[in-house]
Amino acid sequence: MYRRIAAELMGTLLLVYFAVGVATLSFGFGVAGRSLSAGVVATALAFGLVLLVLVYAIGPISGCHINPAVTLGVLLARRIPPLDAVGYWIAQFAGGILGALLLWATFSGSPLYARSVTGLGADGWGDASLIHIDMGGAFLTEVVLTALFVFIVLSMTSTAAIPSVAGVGIGLALTTVHLIGIPITGTSVNPARSLGPAVVVGGTALSQVWLFIVAPLVGAVVAAALHGLVGPPEKETPLPPVQEDEAP
């Protein structure tokens, strides 16, 4: 269990550091120039590609959830015990905060960085949204995007799926939801990814982070229900026989 917990913490940390790092560079520092589309595409690819490689790197260890919403979907699909899910959630939120702190420490070395101005890739609505979406629109967006993403994860990791392509499908799914979600909310679909930057930045990001925790979890519930209804059927995997200790 400790290996799985460590893998989830490390994976979430790396996702936040690299992918949120690209988001901060693109929209905070403005390295994408004046092209909003370039920043959106770069950030979406960063999230998708980081998750893709992590699926193959730590998937065999922990399943590479690195997202409390995914863990909730897997729990509702009865693929993980409740106590293990709690351990995953603790590791994921801790990893998200540590990744954000590490990213902040990195950017603090630049004279161009100011936490209140440059930010740290936090999600938001209203003035914190590129299209100034309201709270209701932001909540609906996160529910829909998370439902799609978690549904893909559950389908690609079912016993009826092809394991060798799971990472590609999951990574592309995360890229896809970011392409539409970034201009709307910044795209969470991952409470740990949202909490970390919000804790570091504070202010509006911290006051709005509740939505990016609750809405993805609601989306995960929707995804689990949809997967149970229309997802690929699970193959029956017989349990291994119990080996009795031999008498000395």
mmCIF file of C-alpha atoms in Angstrom:
data_model
loop_
_atom_site.group_PDB
_atom_site.id
_atom_site.type_symbol
_atom_site.label_atom_id
_atom_site.label_comp_id
_atom_site.label_asym_id
_atom_site.label_seq_id
_atom_site.Cartn_x
_atom_site.Cartn_y
_atom_site.Cartn_z
ATOM 1 C CA MET A 1 0.000 0.000 0.000
ATOM 2 C CA TYR A 2 2.791 2.453 0.806
ATOM 3 C CA ARG A 3 4.131 2.079 -2.736
ATOM 4 C CA ARG A 4 0.740 2.976 -4.182
ATOM 5 C CA ILE A 5 0.382 5.965 -1.865
ATOM 6 C CA ALA A 6 3.874 7.178 -2.775
ATOM 7 C CA ALA A 7 3.137 6.733 -6.487
ATOM 8 C CA GLU A 8 -0.082 8.761 -6.221
ATOM 9 C CA LEU A 9 1.642 11.547 -4.308
ATOM 10 C CA MET A 10 4.560 11.691 -6.737
ATOM 11 C CA GLY A 11 2.332 11.480 -9.802
ATOM 12 C CA THR A 12 0.058 14.317 -8.658
ATOM 13 C CA LEU A 13 3.085 16.425 -7.752
ATOM 14 C CA LEU A 14 4.586 15.933 -11.211
ATOM 15 C CA LEU A 15 1.293 16.646 -12.984
ATOM 16 C CA VAL A 16 0.917 19.943 -11.134
ATOM 17 C CA TYR A 17 4.550 20.945 -11.507
ATOM 18 C CA PHE A 18 4.825 20.359 -15.243
ATOM 19 C CA ALA A 19 1.315 20.965 -16.547
ATOM 20 C CA VAL A 20 0.356 23.848 -14.257
ATOM 21 C CA GLY A 21 3.850 25.166 -14.903
ATOM 22 C CA VAL A 22 3.112 25.359 -18.628
ATOM 23 C CA ALA A 23 -0.211 27.066 -17.865
ATOM 24 C CA THR A 24 1.558 29.672 -15.733
ATOM 25 C CA LEU A 25 4.205 30.278 -18.379
ATOM 26 C CA SER A 26 1.580 30.599 -21.103
ATOM 27 C CA PHE A 27 -0.955 32.824 -19.338
ATOM 28 C CA GLY A 28 0.949 34.315 -16.400
ATOM 29 C CA PHE A 29 4.292 35.115 -17.978
ATOM 30 C CA GLY A 30 2.806 35.422 -21.472
ATOM 31 C CA VAL A 31 5.463 33.304 -23.192
ATOM 32 C CA ALA A 32 2.819 32.285 -25.751
ATOM 33 C CA GLY A 33 2.723 35.901 -26.873
ATOM 34 C CA ARG A 34 -0.600 37.419 -27.807
ATOM 35 C CA SER A 35 -1.968 34.176 -29.179
ATOM 36 C CA LEU A 36 -4.594 32.845 -26.786
ATOM 37 C CA SER A 37 -4.968 29.741 -28.941
ATOM 38 C CA ALA A 38 -1.255 28.941 -28.631
ATOM 39 C CA GLY A 39 -1.464 29.103 -24.846
ATOM 40 C CA VAL A 40 -4.573 26.923 -24.754
ATOM 41 C CA VAL A 41 -3.077 24.275 -27.029
ATOM 42 C CA ALA A 42 0.277 24.245 -25.225
ATOM 43 C CA THR A 43 -1.364 23.868 -21.829
ATOM 44 C CA ALA A 44 -3.830 21.213 -22.998
ATOM 45 C CA LEU A 45 -1.004 19.182 -24.525
ATOM 46 C CA ALA A 46 1.066 19.541 -21.366
ATOM 47 C CA PHE A 47 -1.686 18.067 -19.191
ATOM 48 C CA GLY A 48 -2.417 15.282 -21.670
ATOM 49 C CA LEU A 49 1.195 14.307 -22.332
ATOM 50 C CA VAL A 50 2.238 14.345 -18.687
ATOM 51 C CA LEU A 51 -0.693 12.115 -17.775
ATOM 52 C CA LEU A 52 0.018 9.828 -20.733
ATOM 53 C CA VAL A 53 3.582 9.088 -19.641
ATOM 54 C CA LEU A 54 2.583 8.789 -15.986
ATOM 55 C CA VAL A 55 -0.054 6.161 -16.841
ATOM 56 C CA TYR A 56 2.684 3.933 -18.225
ATOM 57 C CA ALA A 57 5.188 4.833 -15.489
ATOM 58 C CA ILE A 58 3.091 4.423 -12.329
ATOM 59 C CA GLY A 59 -0.057 2.795 -13.684
ATOM 60 C CA PRO A 60 1.273 -0.691 -12.850
ATOM 61 C CA ILE A 61 1.876 0.476 -9.271
ATOM 62 C CA SER A 62 -1.225 2.440 -8.287
ATOM 63 C CA GLY A 63 -3.388 2.648 -11.395
ATOM 64 C CA CYS A 64 -2.229 6.265 -11.842
ATOM 65 C CA HIS A 65 -5.368 7.962 -10.601
ATOM 66 C CA ILE A 66 -3.539 11.150 -9.477
ATOM 67 C CA ASN A 67 -6.981 12.752 -9.322
ATOM 68 C CA PRO A 68 -9.536 12.482 -6.484
ATOM 69 C CA ALA A 69 -12.387 12.482 -9.015
ATOM 70 C CA VAL A 70 -10.906 9.457 -10.781
ATOM 71 C CA THR A 71 -10.477 7.677 -7.455
ATOM 72 C CA LEU A 72 -14.116 8.379 -6.598
ATOM 73 C CA GLY A 73 -15.210 6.972 -9.966
ATOM 74 C CA VAL A 74 -13.077 3.877 -9.432
ATOM 75 C CA LEU A 75 -14.480 3.495 -5.903
ATOM 76 C CA LEU A 76 -18.070 3.702 -7.159
ATOM 77 C CA ALA A 77 -17.191 1.148 -9.830
ATOM 78 C CA ARG A 78 -16.091 -1.146 -6.960
ATOM 79 C CA ARG A 79 -12.533 -1.478 -8.185
ATOM 80 C CA ILE A 80 -10.870 -0.142 -5.036
ATOM 81 C CA PRO A 81 -11.661 -0.611 -1.318
ATOM 82 C CA PRO A 82 -12.894 2.485 0.573
ATOM 83 C CA LEU A 83 -9.869 2.611 2.892
ATOM 84 C CA ASP A 84 -7.500 2.532 -0.078
ATOM 85 C CA ALA A 85 -9.487 5.336 -1.704
ATOM 86 C CA VAL A 86 -9.052 7.488 1.420
ATOM 87 C CA GLY A 87 -5.307 6.885 1.299
ATOM 88 C CA TYR A 88 -5.252 7.869 -2.376
ATOM 89 C CA TRP A 89 -7.173 11.099 -1.672
ATOM 90 C CA ILE A 90 -4.759 12.130 1.076
ATOM 91 C CA ALA A 91 -1.773 11.433 -1.164
ATOM 92 C CA GLN A 92 -3.285 13.269 -4.137
ATOM 93 C CA PHE A 93 -4.161 16.441 -2.243
ATOM 94 C CA ALA A 94 -0.754 16.413 -0.550
ATOM 95 C CA GLY A 95 0.932 15.918 -3.917
ATOM 96 C CA GLY A 96 -1.049 18.767 -5.459
ATOM 97 C CA ILE A 97 -0.014 21.180 -2.698
ATOM 98 C CA LEU A 98 3.622 20.064 -2.755
ATOM 99 C CA GLY A 99 3.745 20.351 -6.551
ATOM 100 C CA ALA A 100 2.343 23.884 -6.381
ATOM 101 C CA LEU A 101 4.842 24.870 -3.683
ATOM 102 C CA LEU A 102 7.710 23.476 -5.738
ATOM 103 C CA LEU A 103 6.474 25.330 -8.812
ATOM 104 C CA TRP A 104 6.133 28.563 -6.839
ATOM 105 C CA ALA A 105 9.677 28.133 -5.488
ATOM 106 C CA THR A 106 10.916 27.672 -9.057
ATOM 107 C CA PHE A 107 9.187 30.763 -10.456
ATOM 108 C CA SER A 108 10.139 32.873 -7.437
ATOM 109 C CA GLY A 109 13.672 32.851 -8.790
ATOM 110 C CA SER A 110 12.527 35.039 -11.690
ATOM 111 C CA PRO A 111 12.414 38.833 -11.262
ATOM 112 C CA LEU A 112 9.378 38.792 -13.566
ATOM 113 C CA TYR A 113 7.314 36.687 -11.192
ATOM 114 C CA ALA A 114 4.820 38.193 -8.759
ATOM 115 C CA ARG A 115 2.402 35.786 -7.116
ATOM 116 C CA SER A 116 -0.484 38.263 -7.076
ATOM 117 C CA VAL A 117 0.028 39.192 -10.750
ATOM 118 C CA THR A 118 1.507 36.152 -12.499
ATOM 119 C CA GLY A 119 -0.516 33.674 -10.491
ATOM 120 C CA LEU A 120 0.007 29.930 -10.603
ATOM 121 C CA GLY A 121 -2.433 28.543 -13.135
ATOM 122 C CA ALA A 122 -5.377 28.617 -10.721
ATOM 123 C CA ASP A 123 -8.925 27.933 -11.895
ATOM 124 C CA GLY A 124 -11.757 30.412 -11.522
ATOM 125 C CA TRP A 125 -14.946 32.030 -12.726
ATOM 126 C CA GLY A 126 -16.091 35.632 -13.155
ATOM 127 C CA ASP A 127 -13.093 37.913 -13.566
ATOM 128 C CA ALA A 128 -10.826 34.879 -13.121
ATOM 129 C CA SER A 129 -12.277 33.305 -16.290
ATOM 130 C CA LEU A 130 -11.080 34.208 -19.779
ATOM 131 C CA ILE A 131 -14.716 34.485 -20.916
ATOM 132 C CA HIS A 132 -16.007 35.696 -17.510
ATOM 133 C CA ILE A 133 -18.276 32.679 -17.071
ATOM 134 C CA ASP A 134 -20.596 32.881 -14.079
ATOM 135 C CA MET A 135 -20.567 30.429 -11.160
ATOM 136 C CA GLY A 136 -23.400 28.290 -12.519
ATOM 137 C CA GLY A 137 -21.757 27.980 -15.920
ATOM 138 C CA ALA A 138 -18.438 27.098 -14.309
ATOM 139 C CA PHE A 139 -20.048 24.398 -12.158
ATOM 140 C CA LEU A 140 -21.854 22.862 -15.130
ATOM 141 C CA THR A 141 -18.684 22.948 -17.232
ATOM 142 C CA GLU A 142 -16.630 21.134 -14.614
ATOM 143 C CA VAL A 143 -19.315 18.490 -14.076
ATOM 144 C CA VAL A 144 -19.617 17.760 -17.809
ATOM 145 C CA LEU A 145 -15.874 17.754 -18.509
ATOM 146 C CA THR A 146 -15.088 15.588 -15.478
ATOM 147 C CA ALA A 147 -17.886 13.165 -16.343
ATOM 148 C CA LEU A 148 -16.445 12.710 -19.831
ATOM 149 C CA PHE A 149 -12.886 12.308 -18.576
ATOM 150 C CA VAL A 150 -13.663 9.867 -15.759
ATOM 151 C CA PHE A 151 -15.966 7.861 -18.060
ATOM 152 C CA ILE A 152 -13.066 7.471 -20.501
ATOM 153 C CA VAL A 153 -10.745 6.425 -17.670
ATOM 154 C CA LEU A 154 -13.198 3.797 -16.414
ATOM 155 C CA SER A 155 -13.765 2.478 -19.940
ATOM 156 C CA MET A 156 -10.087 2.396 -20.914
ATOM 157 C CA THR A 157 -9.120 0.576 -17.714
ATOM 158 C CA SER A 158 -11.913 -1.996 -17.682
ATOM 159 C CA THR A 159 -11.042 -5.650 -18.091
ATOM 160 C CA ALA A 160 -12.664 -5.523 -21.533
ATOM 161 C CA ALA A 161 -10.297 -2.774 -22.751
ATOM 162 C CA ILE A 162 -6.861 -3.075 -24.374
ATOM 163 C CA PRO A 163 -4.311 -2.206 -21.649
ATOM 164 C CA SER A 164 -1.516 -1.204 -24.034
ATOM 165 C CA VAL A 165 -3.442 1.790 -25.399
ATOM 166 C CA ALA A 166 -4.998 2.977 -22.138
ATOM 167 C CA GLY A 167 -2.389 5.678 -21.584
ATOM 168 C CA VAL A 168 -2.897 7.143 -25.044
ATOM 169 C CA GLY A 169 -6.685 7.235 -24.712
ATOM 170 C CA ILE A 170 -6.620 8.738 -21.229
ATOM 171 C CA GLY A 171 -3.991 11.319 -22.147
ATOM 172 C CA LEU A 172 -5.927 12.404 -25.236
ATOM 173 C CA ALA A 173 -9.131 12.618 -23.183
ATOM 174 C CA LEU A 174 -7.476 15.002 -20.725
ATOM 175 C CA THR A 175 -6.100 17.063 -23.610
ATOM 176 C CA THR A 176 -9.547 17.266 -25.184
ATOM 177 C CA VAL A 177 -11.343 18.519 -22.074
ATOM 178 C CA HIS A 178 -8.630 21.129 -21.557
ATOM 179 C CA LEU A 179 -8.996 22.474 -25.079
ATOM 180 C CA ILE A 180 -12.547 23.608 -24.348
ATOM 181 C CA GLY A 181 -12.255 24.070 -20.593
ATOM 182 C CA ILE A 182 -9.235 26.389 -20.360
ATOM 183 C CA PRO A 183 -10.999 29.477 -21.775
ATOM 184 C CA ILE A 184 -14.039 28.777 -19.586
ATOM 185 C CA THR A 185 -12.680 27.929 -16.125
ATOM 186 C CA GLY A 186 -9.005 27.143 -16.630
ATOM 187 C CA THR A 187 -10.064 23.476 -16.461
ATOM 188 C CA SER A 188 -9.902 21.587 -13.223
ATOM 189 C CA VAL A 189 -11.523 18.125 -13.586
ATOM 190 C CA ASN A 190 -9.100 17.359 -10.747
ATOM 191 C CA PRO A 191 -9.644 18.731 -7.224
ATOM 192 C CA ALA A 192 -6.005 18.141 -6.221
ATOM 193 C CA ARG A 193 -4.744 20.072 -9.248
ATOM 194 C CA SER A 194 -6.995 23.012 -8.252
ATOM 195 C CA LEU A 195 -6.369 23.004 -4.508
ATOM 196 C CA GLY A 196 -2.569 23.150 -4.745
ATOM 197 C CA PRO A 197 -2.273 26.414 -6.740
ATOM 198 C CA ALA A 198 -5.196 27.971 -4.834
ATOM 199 C CA VAL A 199 -3.488 27.369 -1.480
ATOM 200 C CA VAL A 200 -0.279 28.981 -2.732
ATOM 201 C CA VAL A 201 -1.885 31.947 -4.512
ATOM 202 C CA GLY A 202 -4.708 32.607 -2.028
ATOM 203 C CA GLY A 203 -7.180 35.419 -2.636
ATOM 204 C CA THR A 204 -9.846 34.814 -5.269
ATOM 205 C CA ALA A 205 -8.399 31.448 -6.259
ATOM 206 C CA LEU A 206 -8.718 30.139 -2.695
ATOM 207 C CA SER A 207 -12.213 31.550 -2.202
ATOM 208 C CA GLN A 208 -13.435 29.908 -5.407
ATOM 209 C CA VAL A 209 -11.625 26.569 -5.091
ATOM 210 C CA TRP A 210 -14.623 24.869 -3.426
ATOM 211 C CA LEU A 211 -16.353 24.728 -6.823
ATOM 212 C CA PHE A 212 -13.364 22.976 -8.382
ATOM 213 C CA ILE A 213 -13.464 20.355 -5.647
ATOM 214 C CA VAL A 214 -17.223 19.755 -5.540
ATOM 215 C CA ALA A 215 -18.054 19.915 -9.274
ATOM 216 C CA PRO A 216 -15.430 17.350 -10.377
ATOM 217 C CA LEU A 217 -16.613 14.959 -7.660
ATOM 218 C CA VAL A 218 -20.194 15.340 -8.910
ATOM 219 C CA GLY A 219 -18.907 14.672 -12.417
ATOM 220 C CA ALA A 220 -17.217 11.502 -11.182
ATOM 221 C CA VAL A 221 -20.528 10.254 -9.768
ATOM 222 C CA VAL A 222 -22.194 10.927 -13.121
ATOM 223 C CA ALA A 223 -19.372 9.124 -14.938
ATOM 224 C CA ALA A 224 -19.642 6.056 -12.709
ATOM 225 C CA ALA A 225 -23.397 5.905 -13.304
ATOM 226 C CA LEU A 226 -22.947 6.244 -17.072
ATOM 227 C CA HIS A 227 -20.236 3.613 -17.110
ATOM 228 C CA GLY A 228 -22.455 1.204 -15.239
ATOM 229 C CA LEU A 229 -25.209 1.855 -17.760
ATOM 230 C CA VAL A 230 -23.433 1.956 -21.130
ATOM 231 C CA GLY A 231 -19.789 1.107 -20.450
ATOM 232 C CA PRO A 232 -18.044 -1.974 -21.862
ATOM 233 C CA PRO A 233 -18.903 -5.166 -19.973
ATOM 234 C CA GLU A 234 -16.332 -6.376 -17.510
ATOM 235 C CA LYS A 235 -14.750 -9.751 -18.165
ATOM 236 C CA GLU A 236 -15.029 -12.190 -15.340
ATOM 237 C CA THR A 237 -11.617 -12.654 -13.725
ATOM 238 C CA PRO A 238 -11.564 -15.694 -11.442
ATOM 239 C CA LEU A 239 -9.875 -15.262 -8.111
ATOM 240 C CA PRO A 240 -6.684 -17.257 -7.627
ATOM 241 C CA PRO A 241 -7.070 -20.356 -5.502
ATOM 242 C CA VAL A 242 -6.257 -19.974 -1.843
ATOM 243 C CA GLN A 243 -2.961 -21.656 -0.993
ATOM 244 C CA GLU A 244 -3.177 -23.432 2.329
ATOM 245 C CA ASP A 245 -0.058 -23.636 4.411
ATOM 246 C CA GLU A 246 1.449 -27.090 4.275
ATOM 247 C CA ALA A 247 1.933 -28.907 7.529
ATOM 248 C CA PRO A 248 5.606 -29.109 8.576
#
